[in-house]
């Protein structure tokens, strides 16, 4: 008999989103909760038998009442499904955690620091698991369980890090996976989806985070869903993220003016629209008479909803003319030239001096202070 399994991890509900404005941060927290409700709705609509959450359901101990009520309501709305939660390093199971303070529906099982097995006789499956009890876990979450019943489907849900022997976040070796005897290990902690992996006769996977929260988590995100049996594993990736974070580089070198540069940027980011937060790096040699801000690029459904600009362009003014100027611009240029020449090429001091030259000359060309903003 095939079991329908939904596997997600690393939701980080109530994350602070400190890089955004308060309004944007509130919107992103709402979208995180929305991604989870969409996941439960998908699991219910597709008849999932078990729903696995492999750690970091919450971002910290600071969990709002609204989030707790939302979770309890979502779990209770799907009483025929069994939910299994393995607390991770961001939401460990201890006396201060919401796992102890909140009353959970009967169909929810939360693994504690003790390695245990939950037998689901009606499904012919045994679900094993363990949770973090602190911000670190130095022992492997894959070993140390009761002997497996090979006649049943054996699933392990846990939070840990594969291939990093000295990890403080549940170190797991590939040999431990191969020798474990589990049919499937539902992992959490790594925020990028791994796809289905295998060691020996055991398959395992990181679904990645359900919704990305920063530029360190690029692309669309989601969870794994499908049929699982002793003979086969049909888990597949399902997207749930409302937005994505991406990085791209646009070379605006040689552009004669700001209008030409903006048009080149728009052409270079055309594939990124309103569901994308974009970190845009500008490169190339440009005249010192213009600077580009997110507002210059544009707003609306055909543009990213958030643009962060990293300006690595190099200014190419008429330096000989500047050196001859007995003006503030000329004095400033001479001082910055000395700083640039004194710094090691490509060093932090060198980059800082180049940027200071660019922005300083821009300011001396009567640029508005608003031109120096970095975020949209």
Coordinates of C-alpha atoms in Angstrom, one line a residue:
X1 CA 0.0 0.0 0.0
X2 CA 1.4 3.4 -1.0
X3 CA 1.3 6.2 1.6
X4 CA 0.7 9.8 0.5
X5 CA 3.4 11.9 2.2
X6 CA 3.8 15.7 2.5
X7 CA 7.2 16.8 3.6
X8 CA 8.2 20.4 4.4
X9 CA 10.7 22.2 6.6
X10 CA 12.3 25.5 7.7
X11 CA 9.2 27.7 7.6
X12 CA 10.6 30.2 10.2
X13 CA 7.2 31.6 11.0
X14 CA 7.3 35.1 12.5
X15 CA 10.7 35.8 11.1
X16 CA 11.7 39.4 11.7
X17 CA 12.7 40.4 8.1
X18 CA 14.9 43.0 9.5
X19 CA 16.2 44.1 6.0
X20 CA 12.8 45.5 5.1
X21 CA 10.7 48.4 6.2
X22 CA 8.1 47.6 8.9
X23 CA 5.3 47.5 6.3
X24 CA 7.2 45.2 4.0
X25 CA 8.3 43.0 6.9
X26 CA 4.7 42.6 8.0
X27 CA 3.7 41.6 4.5
X28 CA 6.4 39.0 4.3
X29 CA 5.4 37.5 7.6
X30 CA 1.8 37.3 6.4
X31 CA 3.1 35.6 3.2
X32 CA 5.0 33.0 5.2
X33 CA 1.8 32.1 7.1
X34 CA -0.1 32.1 3.8
X35 CA 2.5 29.7 2.2
X36 CA 1.8 27.3 5.1
X37 CA -2.0 27.5 4.8
X38 CA -1.6 26.8 1.1
X39 CA 0.6 23.8 1.9
X40 CA -2.1 22.4 4.2
X41 CA -4.8 23.0 1.7
X42 CA -2.8 21.3 -1.0
X43 CA -2.1 18.3 1.3
X44 CA -5.8 18.1 2.2
X45 CA -7.0 18.4 -1.4
X46 CA -4.6 15.6 -2.4
X47 CA -5.4 13.3 0.4
X48 CA -2.1 13.3 2.3
X49 CA -1.9 10.6 5.0
X50 CA 1.0 12.1 6.9
X51 CA 2.4 15.6 7.0
X52 CA 6.1 15.9 8.1
X53 CA 7.7 19.2 9.3
X54 CA 11.4 18.7 9.7
X55 CA 12.3 21.5 12.1
X56 CA 12.3 25.3 12.3
X57 CA 8.6 25.6 12.0
X58 CA 9.2 28.8 14.0
X59 CA 12.0 31.3 13.7
X60 CA 12.5 31.7 17.5
X61 CA 10.7 31.6 20.8
X62 CA 9.0 34.8 19.9
X63 CA 5.8 33.5 18.3
X64 CA 2.6 35.6 18.0
X65 CA -0.7 34.4 19.3
X66 CA -2.1 34.8 15.7
X67 CA 0.4 32.3 14.4
X68 CA -0.4 29.8 17.2
X69 CA -4.1 30.1 16.5
X70 CA -3.5 29.8 12.8
X71 CA -1.5 26.6 13.2
X72 CA -3.9 25.0 15.6
X73 CA -6.8 25.8 13.2
X74 CA -4.9 24.4 10.2
X75 CA -4.0 21.1 11.9
X76 CA -7.5 20.7 13.2
X77 CA -9.0 21.3 9.8
X78 CA -7.4 18.1 8.5
X79 CA -8.2 15.5 11.2
X80 CA -7.6 12.5 8.9
X81 CA -4.0 13.4 8.4
X82 CA -1.3 12.8 11.0
X83 CA 1.2 15.7 11.5
X84 CA 4.7 15.1 12.8
X85 CA 7.0 17.9 13.9
X86 CA 10.7 17.6 14.7
X87 CA 11.9 20.8 16.4
X88 CA 15.1 22.3 15.0
X89 CA 17.8 24.7 16.2
X90 CA 15.6 27.8 15.7
X91 CA 12.6 26.3 17.6
X92 CA 14.0 23.7 20.0
X93 CA 11.7 21.7 22.3
X94 CA 12.3 23.0 25.9
X95 CA 10.4 24.6 28.7
X96 CA 10.4 28.0 27.1
X97 CA 9.2 26.8 23.7
X98 CA 5.7 27.3 22.2
X99 CA 5.6 23.5 21.7
X100 CA 5.1 23.2 25.5
X101 CA 3.0 26.3 25.9
X102 CA 0.5 25.6 23.1
X103 CA -2.3 23.1 23.2
X104 CA -2.1 21.0 20.0
X105 CA -4.8 19.0 18.2
X106 CA -4.8 15.2 18.7
X107 CA -3.5 14.6 15.2
X108 CA -0.2 16.4 15.9
X109 CA 2.8 14.6 17.3
X110 CA 5.9 16.7 18.4
X111 CA 9.1 14.8 18.8
X112 CA 11.1 15.8 21.9
X113 CA 14.8 15.1 22.8
X114 CA 14.1 11.4 23.2
X115 CA 14.4 9.3 20.1
X116 CA 11.1 7.6 19.6
X117 CA 8.8 5.7 17.3
X118 CA 5.1 6.3 16.6
X119 CA 3.3 3.2 15.1
X120 CA 0.4 3.9 12.7
X121 CA -1.1 0.4 12.4
X122 CA -3.9 1.5 10.2
X123 CA -1.3 2.8 7.6
X124 CA 1.3 0.1 8.1
X125 CA 3.9 2.8 8.8
X126 CA 6.3 3.6 11.7
X127 CA 7.4 7.2 12.0
X128 CA 10.6 7.9 14.0
X129 CA 11.9 11.2 15.1
X130 CA 13.8 13.4 17.6
X131 CA 13.8 17.1 18.2
X132 CA 16.5 19.6 19.2
X133 CA 16.2 20.7 22.9
X134 CA 18.6 23.7 22.5
X135 CA 20.2 25.9 19.8
X136 CA 22.7 23.1 19.1
X137 CA 22.7 19.3 18.8
X138 CA 26.1 17.6 18.6
X139 CA 24.8 14.0 18.2
X140 CA 23.4 12.4 15.0
X141 CA 19.6 12.4 14.8
X142 CA 19.8 9.3 12.5
X143 CA 21.1 6.7 14.9
X144 CA 19.9 5.2 18.2
X145 CA 16.3 4.1 17.5
X146 CA 14.5 0.9 18.4
X147 CA 15.0 -2.0 15.9
X148 CA 13.0 -1.4 12.7
X149 CA 10.2 -3.6 11.6
X150 CA 11.1 -4.4 8.0
X151 CA 7.6 -5.4 7.2
X152 CA 6.4 -1.9 7.7
X153 CA 7.2 1.4 6.0
X154 CA 9.8 3.2 8.1
X155 CA 10.1 6.9 8.0
X156 CA 12.4 9.2 10.0
X157 CA 11.7 12.9 10.4
X158 CA 14.5 15.0 11.8
X159 CA 16.6 18.2 11.6
X160 CA 20.3 17.9 10.8
X161 CA 23.2 18.4 8.5
X162 CA 24.6 15.7 6.2
X163 CA 28.2 15.5 5.4
X164 CA 29.5 17.9 8.1
X165 CA 31.0 15.7 10.8
X166 CA 31.7 18.6 13.2
X167 CA 28.3 20.4 12.7
X168 CA 26.6 21.8 15.8
X169 CA 23.3 21.2 14.0
X170 CA 22.8 17.5 14.2
X171 CA 25.8 16.0 12.2
X172 CA 24.8 13.1 9.9
X173 CA 27.2 11.0 7.9
X174 CA 26.2 9.3 4.6
X175 CA 27.3 6.0 6.2
X176 CA 24.8 6.4 9.0
X177 CA 22.0 7.0 6.4
X178 CA 23.1 3.9 4.4
X179 CA 23.1 1.7 7.5
X180 CA 20.0 3.2 9.1
X181 CA 17.4 0.9 7.4
X182 CA 14.9 3.7 7.0
X183 CA 12.9 3.7 3.8
X184 CA 12.8 7.5 3.8
X185 CA 14.5 10.2 5.9
X186 CA 12.7 13.5 5.9
X187 CA 15.4 16.1 6.6
X188 CA 15.3 19.8 7.5
X189 CA 17.9 22.5 8.1
X190 CA 19.3 23.1 4.5
X191 CA 17.1 25.8 2.8
X192 CA 17.8 24.7 -0.7
X193 CA 15.9 21.8 -2.1
X194 CA 18.1 18.8 -2.6
X195 CA 15.9 16.5 -4.7
X196 CA 15.7 12.8 -3.8
X197 CA 19.0 11.4 -2.7
X198 CA 20.1 7.8 -1.8
X199 CA 22.6 6.1 0.3
X200 CA 22.4 2.3 0.3
X201 CA 18.7 1.4 0.3
X202 CA 17.7 4.6 2.1
X203 CA 16.3 7.6 0.3
X204 CA 16.4 11.0 1.9
X205 CA 15.8 14.7 1.0
X206 CA 15.8 18.3 2.1
X207 CA 12.7 20.0 0.7
X208 CA 14.2 23.4 1.3
X209 CA 12.4 26.2 3.0
X210 CA 8.7 26.7 2.1
X211 CA 9.2 30.4 1.4
X212 CA 12.5 32.2 1.0
X213 CA 13.4 35.1 3.3
X214 CA 16.6 36.6 1.9
X215 CA 19.0 36.7 -1.1
X216 CA 20.8 33.8 0.5
X217 CA 17.8 31.6 -0.5
X218 CA 17.4 32.4 -4.2
X219 CA 14.7 30.9 -6.5
X220 CA 11.2 29.5 -5.9
X221 CA 10.7 27.3 -2.9
X222 CA 8.2 24.7 -1.7
X223 CA 7.8 21.2 -0.4
X224 CA 7.8 17.5 -1.4
X225 CA 4.6 15.5 -2.0
X226 CA 3.9 12.1 -3.4
X227 CA 3.3 8.4 -2.8
X228 CA 5.8 6.4 -0.8
X229 CA 6.0 2.7 -0.4
X230 CA 8.5 0.0 0.3
X231 CA 9.1 -0.4 -3.4
X232 CA 9.1 3.2 -4.7
X233 CA 9.4 6.8 -3.8
X234 CA 7.2 9.2 -5.8
X235 CA 7.9 12.4 -3.9
X236 CA 8.1 15.5 -6.1
X237 CA 8.7 19.2 -5.6
X238 CA 5.7 21.5 -5.3
X239 CA 6.1 25.2 -5.3
X240 CA 4.5 27.3 -2.6
X241 CA 6.6 30.4 -2.4
X242 CA 4.7 33.6 -3.2
X243 CA 7.9 35.5 -4.0
X244 CA 11.5 34.8 -4.8
X245 CA 14.9 36.4 -4.2
X246 CA 17.3 36.7 -7.1
X247 CA 20.7 38.3 -7.9
X248 CA 21.8 39.5 -11.3
X249 CA 24.6 41.6 -12.8
X250 CA 24.1 44.2 -15.5
X251 CA 27.1 45.8 -17.3
X252 CA 26.3 49.5 -18.1
X253 CA 29.8 50.3 -19.2
X254 CA 30.0 52.7 -22.2
X255 CA 26.5 54.1 -21.7
X256 CA 26.6 57.7 -22.8
X257 CA 24.0 58.9 -20.2
X258 CA 21.6 57.8 -17.5
X259 CA 18.7 57.2 -20.0
X260 CA 20.8 54.7 -22.0
X261 CA 21.9 53.0 -18.8
X262 CA 18.4 52.6 -17.4
X263 CA 17.2 51.1 -20.7
X264 CA 20.0 48.6 -20.6
X265 CA 19.2 47.7 -17.0
X266 CA 15.5 47.3 -17.9
X267 CA 16.4 44.9 -20.7
X268 CA 18.7 43.0 -18.4
X269 CA 16.2 42.4 -15.7
X270 CA 13.1 41.9 -17.9
X271 CA 12.6 38.3 -16.6
X272 CA 12.2 39.5 -13.0
X273 CA 8.8 40.9 -12.3
X274 CA 6.5 41.7 -9.3
X275 CA 7.1 38.4 -7.5
X276 CA 10.9 39.0 -7.3
X277 CA 13.1 40.8 -4.8
X278 CA 16.2 41.6 -6.9
X279 CA 19.7 42.4 -5.8
X280 CA 21.1 44.2 -8.9
X281 CA 24.9 44.6 -9.3
X282 CA 25.9 47.3 -11.8
X283 CA 29.4 47.0 -13.4
X284 CA 31.3 48.8 -16.1
X285 CA 33.0 52.1 -16.7
X286 CA 30.6 55.0 -16.7
X287 CA 30.7 58.8 -16.7
X288 CA 30.7 60.5 -13.3
X289 CA 27.6 62.5 -14.1
X290 CA 24.9 60.1 -13.2
X291 CA 23.9 57.7 -10.5
X292 CA 21.0 55.2 -10.7
X293 CA 18.4 54.4 -8.0
X294 CA 15.7 51.8 -7.8
X295 CA 13.1 54.5 -8.5
X296 CA 14.8 55.3 -11.8
X297 CA 14.3 51.7 -13.0
X298 CA 10.6 51.7 -12.5
X299 CA 7.7 50.3 -10.4
X300 CA 4.7 48.2 -11.2
X301 CA 3.8 44.7 -12.2
X302 CA 6.5 44.4 -14.8
X303 CA 9.3 45.3 -12.4
X304 CA 10.6 43.6 -9.3
X305 CA 8.7 44.5 -6.1
X306 CA 12.0 45.3 -4.4
X307 CA 15.3 46.3 -5.9
X308 CA 18.6 46.6 -4.1
X309 CA 21.4 48.2 -6.1
X310 CA 25.1 47.4 -5.6
X311 CA 27.0 49.9 -7.6
X312 CA 30.4 48.5 -8.7
X313 CA 30.8 50.8 -11.7
X314 CA 34.0 52.7 -12.2
X315 CA 33.9 56.4 -12.9
X316 CA 35.6 57.7 -16.0
X317 CA 35.6 61.5 -15.9
X318 CA 38.2 63.6 -17.6
X319 CA 40.8 63.1 -15.0
X320 CA 43.4 65.3 -16.6
X321 CA 41.0 68.2 -16.6
X322 CA 40.1 67.6 -13.0
X323 CA 43.8 67.6 -11.9
X324 CA 44.1 71.1 -13.5
X325 CA 41.0 72.5 -11.8
X326 CA 41.6 74.8 -8.9
X327 CA 38.2 74.0 -7.6
X328 CA 36.7 71.9 -4.8
X329 CA 36.2 69.1 -7.4
X330 CA 39.8 69.3 -8.3
X331 CA 41.0 69.2 -4.7
X332 CA 38.7 66.3 -3.9
X333 CA 39.9 64.4 -6.9
X334 CA 43.5 64.8 -6.0
X335 CA 42.9 63.6 -2.5
X336 CA 40.9 60.6 -3.6
X337 CA 43.5 59.7 -6.3
X338 CA 46.1 59.5 -3.6
X339 CA 44.0 57.2 -1.5
X340 CA 43.3 54.9 -4.6
X341 CA 47.0 54.8 -5.5
X342 CA 47.9 54.0 -1.9
X343 CA 45.5 51.0 -1.6
X344 CA 46.1 47.5 -2.8
X345 CA 44.2 46.8 -6.1
X346 CA 40.8 45.1 -5.4
X347 CA 41.3 45.5 -1.6
X348 CA 38.4 46.8 0.6
X349 CA 40.2 50.2 0.9
X350 CA 40.6 50.3 -2.9
X351 CA 36.9 49.7 -3.4
X352 CA 35.9 52.2 -0.7
X353 CA 38.1 54.8 -2.3
X354 CA 36.7 54.2 -5.8
X355 CA 33.1 54.5 -4.5
X356 CA 34.0 57.6 -2.5
X357 CA 35.3 59.1 -5.7
X358 CA 32.2 58.2 -7.7
X359 CA 29.7 59.4 -5.1
X360 CA 31.8 62.4 -4.1
X361 CA 32.0 63.6 -7.7
X362 CA 28.3 63.0 -8.2
X363 CA 27.5 65.1 -5.1
X364 CA 29.8 67.9 -6.4
X365 CA 27.8 67.7 -9.6
X366 CA 24.7 68.8 -7.7
X367 CA 23.2 65.4 -7.3
X368 CA 20.3 65.1 -4.8
X369 CA 21.0 63.3 -1.6
X370 CA 18.1 60.9 -2.6
X371 CA 20.3 59.6 -5.5
X372 CA 22.5 57.8 -2.9
X373 CA 19.7 55.5 -1.7
X374 CA 20.4 51.7 -1.9
X375 CA 17.0 50.1 -1.5
X376 CA 13.7 50.4 -3.3

